Amino acid sequence: MSSPSPSTHIYHFAAAFGAGGLLTLMILFNGTLAVYGSLFFASWVPHLTGTVAALMILLFLRPKRAMPTRPPLWTYLGGVSGGVTVMLTSATMNTALALSGTIALGLAGQVLFSLFADMRGLFGLPQRMPSRRDYLSLALILVGSLILIFFGGSA
Amino acid sequence: MILFAALAILAGVLVSLSRQINGRLALSTSAMESSFWNHIVGLGFVTIAALLFGGLFAGEPLAAPWWAWLGGPVGVIFIAAGSWLIPRIGAAQTALLIIAGQMISGVVLDIIMGAPGSPLARAVGVALILAGMYVAQSAKQRS
């Protein structure tokens, strides 16, 4: 990608932080559904209602396509990776790892692979090298998260 | 045990992988279109898996409270936000800030719902996360 390195603005922070809040709601909703129905059902229903909701938003807003050419076919497969995640998480949740261990290791995998992808510019996304301050912020956020996961009752 | 630990790490890698693939699709289309494809392809995948393993409608799903059915539309906004952010602020920054928001809102939710947990650990954890966000923010402003 030859695009100039875009700078981070406060609204990027707000959007990401808010998305984290949505994730908490999503886990509460889908997790409650899984208490009453099967794990498959708790993943199948949000995918179904989400597909309908996204289609309605697309028809209503009609967002412009950023590029006239079709993207490669593999870019449409993000949902498969998400589907496998649900199965892996439900497989490990009931082992000795428990929910807290599953979440903590998942966070580690997520952050390490994200760093690797940034450094290499994987999947046609802009390449970027993390600075020393980025690593400091990463360490603070991860240690804070681990304290919450293991001692804060937040799982 | 090591196998399950590896699977838990792999689950995290796949979360990041999925966000990057969706982000690449959003670069060519739009964040909302990327979220749509994520959901419809995921729906096909979960449907096939459920047909293979069976038990999709086991239990008493209709007894669930009405709000438990709202995860889908929330997820649409969540996936669109991730697809929009990742080409703009990078995969690591996106992941960390989403984790920060998830953790802090989780503490708020736990307090509202009266879940047990150490108040000291909650205060220290939230303080460290906020400090991490402050460091990331000040770093970007200087460059």
Coordinates of C-alpha atoms in Angstrom, one line a residue:
Chain A
M1 CA 0.0 0.0 0.0
S2 CA 1.5 3.4 -1.0
S3 CA -1.0 5.4 1.0
P4 CA 0.5 7.8 3.6
S5 CA 0.5 6.5 7.1
P6 CA -2.8 7.8 8.5
S7 CA -2.7 9.5 11.9
T8 CA -4.8 8.4 14.9
H9 CA -7.5 10.8 16.0
I10 CA -9.5 10.9 19.2
Y11 CA -12.6 9.7 17.3
H12 CA -10.7 6.5 16.3
F13 CA -10.1 5.9 20.0
A14 CA -13.7 6.6 20.8
A15 CA -14.9 4.3 18.0
A16 CA -12.7 1.4 19.1
F17 CA -13.5 1.9 22.8
G18 CA -17.2 2.0 22.0
A19 CA -16.9 -1.1 19.9
G20 CA -15.4 -2.8 23.0
G21 CA -18.6 -1.8 24.9
L22 CA -20.7 -3.3 22.1
L23 CA -18.7 -6.5 22.4
T24 CA -19.6 -6.7 26.1
L25 CA -23.3 -6.3 25.2
M26 CA -23.0 -8.9 22.4
I27 CA -21.4 -11.4 24.7
L28 CA -24.1 -10.8 27.3
F29 CA -26.9 -11.3 24.8
N30 CA -25.5 -14.3 22.9
G31 CA -24.3 -15.9 26.2
T32 CA -27.8 -15.6 27.6
L33 CA -29.2 -17.2 24.5
A34 CA -26.7 -20.1 25.0
V35 CA -28.1 -20.6 28.5
Y36 CA -31.5 -21.5 27.0
G37 CA -30.5 -23.0 23.6
S38 CA -27.5 -24.8 22.2
L39 CA -24.1 -23.1 21.5
F40 CA -24.8 -23.5 17.7
F41 CA -28.2 -21.7 18.2
A42 CA -26.5 -18.9 20.1
S43 CA -24.2 -18.3 17.1
W44 CA -26.7 -19.1 14.4
V45 CA -29.4 -16.6 15.6
P46 CA -27.1 -13.5 15.8
H47 CA -25.6 -14.4 12.3
L48 CA -29.2 -14.7 10.9
T49 CA -30.6 -11.5 12.5
G50 CA -27.3 -9.7 11.8
T51 CA -27.4 -10.6 8.1
V52 CA -31.0 -9.1 7.9
A53 CA -30.0 -6.0 9.9
A54 CA -26.9 -5.4 7.7
L55 CA -28.9 -5.9 4.5
M56 CA -31.5 -3.3 5.8
I57 CA -28.8 -0.8 6.7
L58 CA -27.1 -1.3 3.3
L59 CA -30.4 -0.8 1.4
F60 CA -31.2 2.3 3.5
L61 CA -27.7 4.0 3.5
R62 CA -26.4 2.7 0.2
P63 CA -22.7 3.3 1.0
K64 CA -20.4 4.0 -1.9
R65 CA -18.0 1.3 -3.0
A66 CA -14.4 2.5 -2.3
M67 CA -13.0 0.9 -5.4
P68 CA -14.7 0.1 -8.7
T69 CA -12.9 -3.3 -9.1
R70 CA -14.0 -6.4 -7.2
P71 CA -11.8 -7.4 -4.3
P72 CA -10.2 -10.9 -4.3
L73 CA -12.5 -13.7 -3.3
W74 CA -10.7 -14.5 -0.1
T75 CA -11.7 -11.1 1.4
Y76 CA -15.2 -12.5 1.6
L77 CA -14.2 -15.3 4.0
G78 CA -13.8 -13.3 7.3
G79 CA -17.1 -14.8 8.5
V80 CA -15.7 -18.4 8.4
S81 CA -12.8 -17.4 10.7
G82 CA -15.3 -15.9 13.1
G83 CA -17.5 -19.1 13.0
V84 CA -14.5 -21.3 13.8
T85 CA -13.7 -19.0 16.8
V86 CA -17.1 -19.7 18.3
M87 CA -16.5 -23.4 18.2
L88 CA -12.9 -23.2 19.6
T89 CA -14.0 -21.0 22.4
S90 CA -16.9 -23.3 23.4
A91 CA -14.5 -26.3 23.2
T92 CA -11.9 -24.8 25.6
M93 CA -14.3 -23.0 28.0
N94 CA -15.3 -26.2 29.7
T95 CA -11.8 -27.6 30.2
A96 CA -9.3 -26.9 33.0
L97 CA -8.6 -23.5 31.3
A98 CA -12.1 -22.3 32.3
L99 CA -13.5 -19.1 31.0
S100 CA -10.9 -16.8 32.4
G101 CA -8.0 -18.8 31.0
T102 CA -9.7 -19.0 27.6
I103 CA -10.2 -15.3 27.5
A104 CA -6.6 -14.5 28.7
L105 CA -5.0 -16.8 26.2
G106 CA -7.3 -15.5 23.5
L107 CA -6.3 -11.9 24.2
A108 CA -2.6 -12.9 24.0
G109 CA -3.2 -14.6 20.6
Q110 CA -5.1 -11.7 19.3
V111 CA -2.5 -9.1 20.3
L112 CA 0.5 -11.0 19.2
F113 CA -0.9 -11.9 15.8
S114 CA -2.1 -8.3 15.3
L115 CA 1.4 -7.0 16.0
F116 CA 2.9 -9.5 13.6
A117 CA 0.3 -8.6 10.9
D118 CA 1.0 -4.8 11.4
M119 CA 4.8 -5.3 11.0
R120 CA 4.4 -7.4 7.8
G121 CA 1.5 -5.5 6.4
L122 CA -0.4 -8.8 5.9
F123 CA -3.6 -9.1 3.9
G124 CA -3.1 -5.9 1.9
L125 CA -3.4 -3.7 4.9
P126 CA -1.0 -0.8 5.6
Q127 CA 2.3 -1.9 7.1
R128 CA 3.3 -0.1 10.4
M129 CA 6.1 -0.6 13.0
P130 CA 5.0 -0.2 16.6
S131 CA 6.9 2.4 18.6
R132 CA 8.3 2.0 22.1
R133 CA 5.3 3.9 23.4
D134 CA 3.0 1.5 21.6
Y135 CA 4.6 -1.4 23.5
L136 CA 4.3 0.5 26.8
S137 CA 0.6 1.1 26.1
L138 CA 0.1 -2.5 25.1
A139 CA 1.7 -3.8 28.3
L140 CA -0.4 -1.5 30.5
I141 CA -3.7 -2.5 28.8
L142 CA -2.8 -6.2 28.8
V143 CA -1.7 -6.3 32.5
G144 CA -4.8 -4.3 33.5
S145 CA -7.0 -6.8 31.5
L146 CA -5.4 -9.8 33.1
I147 CA -5.9 -8.4 36.6
L148 CA -9.6 -7.8 35.7
I149 CA -10.0 -11.3 34.2
F150 CA -8.4 -13.2 37.1
F151 CA -9.2 -11.0 40.1
G152 CA -12.0 -8.6 39.2
G153 CA -14.7 -11.2 38.6
S154 CA -15.0 -10.0 35.0
A155 CA -15.1 -12.9 32.7
Chain B
M1 CA -4.0 -29.1 28.6
I2 CA -1.4 -27.8 26.2
L3 CA -3.7 -28.7 23.3
F4 CA -6.5 -26.7 24.8
A5 CA -4.2 -23.8 25.6
A6 CA -3.1 -23.8 22.0
L7 CA -6.7 -23.9 20.8
A8 CA -7.6 -20.9 23.1
I9 CA -4.6 -18.9 21.6
L10 CA -5.7 -20.0 18.1
A11 CA -9.2 -18.6 18.8
G12 CA -7.6 -15.2 19.6
V13 CA -5.5 -15.4 16.4
L14 CA -8.7 -16.1 14.4
V15 CA -10.4 -13.1 15.9
S16 CA -7.6 -10.9 14.6
L17 CA -7.4 -12.7 11.3
S18 CA -11.2 -12.3 10.7
R19 CA -10.9 -8.6 11.5
Q20 CA -8.0 -8.1 9.0
I21 CA -9.8 -10.0 6.2
N22 CA -13.0 -7.9 6.8
G23 CA -10.9 -4.8 7.0
R24 CA -9.3 -5.6 3.6
L25 CA -12.8 -6.1 2.1
A26 CA -13.9 -2.8 3.6
L27 CA -11.0 -1.1 1.8
S28 CA -12.5 -2.2 -1.5
T29 CA -16.2 -1.8 -0.6
S30 CA -17.4 -0.2 2.6
A31 CA -17.4 -1.1 6.3
M32 CA -21.1 -2.0 6.3
E33 CA -20.8 -4.2 3.2
S34 CA -17.9 -6.0 4.8
S35 CA -20.0 -6.6 7.9
F36 CA -22.9 -7.9 5.7
W37 CA -20.6 -10.4 4.0
N38 CA -19.1 -11.4 7.3
H39 CA -22.5 -12.2 8.7
I40 CA -24.0 -14.0 5.7
V41 CA -20.9 -16.2 5.1
G42 CA -20.7 -16.9 8.8
L43 CA -24.4 -17.9 8.7
G44 CA -23.7 -20.4 6.0
F45 CA -20.8 -21.8 7.8
V46 CA -22.6 -22.1 11.2
T47 CA -25.6 -23.7 9.4
I48 CA -23.5 -26.3 7.7
A49 CA -21.6 -27.1 11.0
A50 CA -24.9 -27.3 12.9
L51 CA -26.4 -29.7 10.3
L52 CA -23.2 -31.9 10.5
F53 CA -23.1 -32.0 14.3
G54 CA -26.9 -31.7 15.0
G55 CA -28.6 -30.2 18.0
L56 CA -29.2 -26.7 16.7
F57 CA -32.7 -26.4 18.3
A58 CA -31.8 -28.3 21.5
G59 CA -32.9 -26.9 24.8
E60 CA -35.6 -24.3 25.4
P61 CA -34.3 -21.3 23.2
L62 CA -37.8 -19.8 23.1
A63 CA -37.7 -19.3 26.8
A64 CA -34.8 -16.9 26.6
P65 CA -35.6 -13.2 27.5
W66 CA -36.4 -11.0 24.5
W67 CA -33.2 -8.9 24.8
A68 CA -31.0 -12.0 24.4
W69 CA -32.1 -12.0 20.8
L70 CA -30.6 -8.6 20.0
G71 CA -26.9 -9.8 19.6
G72 CA -27.1 -9.9 15.8
P73 CA -27.7 -6.1 15.1
V74 CA -25.2 -5.2 17.8
G75 CA -22.6 -7.5 16.1
V76 CA -23.3 -5.8 12.7
I77 CA -22.2 -2.4 14.2
F78 CA -19.3 -4.1 16.0
I79 CA -17.9 -5.8 12.9
A80 CA -18.4 -2.7 10.8
A81 CA -16.5 -0.6 13.4
G82 CA -13.6 -3.1 13.4
S83 CA -13.5 -3.1 9.5
W84 CA -13.5 0.7 9.4
L85 CA -10.7 1.0 12.1
I86 CA -8.2 -1.6 11.1
P87 CA -6.8 0.1 7.9
R88 CA -6.8 3.5 9.8
I89 CA -5.1 2.7 13.1
G90 CA -3.6 -0.8 12.5
A91 CA -4.5 -4.2 13.8
A92 CA -2.7 -4.0 17.1
Q93 CA -4.1 -0.6 18.1
T94 CA -7.6 -1.7 17.0
A95 CA -7.4 -4.9 19.1
L96 CA -6.0 -3.2 22.2
L97 CA -8.5 -0.3 22.2
I98 CA -11.4 -2.8 21.7
I99 CA -10.1 -4.9 24.5
A100 CA -9.8 -1.8 26.7
G101 CA -13.4 -0.9 26.0
Q102 CA -14.6 -4.5 26.5
M103 CA -12.8 -4.8 29.9
I104 CA -14.0 -1.4 31.3
S105 CA -17.6 -1.8 30.1
G106 CA -17.4 -5.4 31.6
V107 CA -16.5 -4.0 35.0
V108 CA -19.4 -1.5 34.7
L109 CA -21.8 -4.3 33.8
D110 CA -20.6 -6.5 36.6
I111 CA -21.1 -3.6 39.1
I112 CA -24.6 -2.9 37.8
M113 CA -25.5 -6.6 37.9
G114 CA -24.0 -7.1 41.4
A115 CA -21.5 -9.7 40.3
P116 CA -18.9 -10.7 42.9
G117 CA -15.3 -9.4 42.5
S118 CA -12.6 -7.6 44.3
P119 CA -13.2 -3.8 44.2
L120 CA -9.4 -3.2 44.6
A121 CA -8.5 -5.5 41.6
R122 CA -11.2 -3.7 39.6
A123 CA -9.8 -0.3 40.4
V124 CA -6.2 -1.3 39.7
G125 CA -7.2 -3.0 36.4
V126 CA -9.2 -0.1 35.1
A127 CA -6.5 2.4 36.1
L128 CA -3.8 0.5 34.3
I129 CA -6.0 0.2 31.1
L130 CA -6.8 3.9 31.2
A131 CA -3.1 4.7 31.7
G132 CA -2.3 2.5 28.6
M133 CA -4.9 4.4 26.5
Y134 CA -3.4 7.7 27.7
V135 CA 0.1 6.6 26.6
A136 CA -1.2 5.4 23.2
Q137 CA -3.1 8.7 22.7
S138 CA -0.2 11.0 23.7
A139 CA 2.2 9.0 21.4
K140 CA 0.0 9.6 18.4
Q141 CA -0.3 13.4 19.1
R142 CA 3.4 13.8 19.1
S143 CA 4.1 12.2 15.8

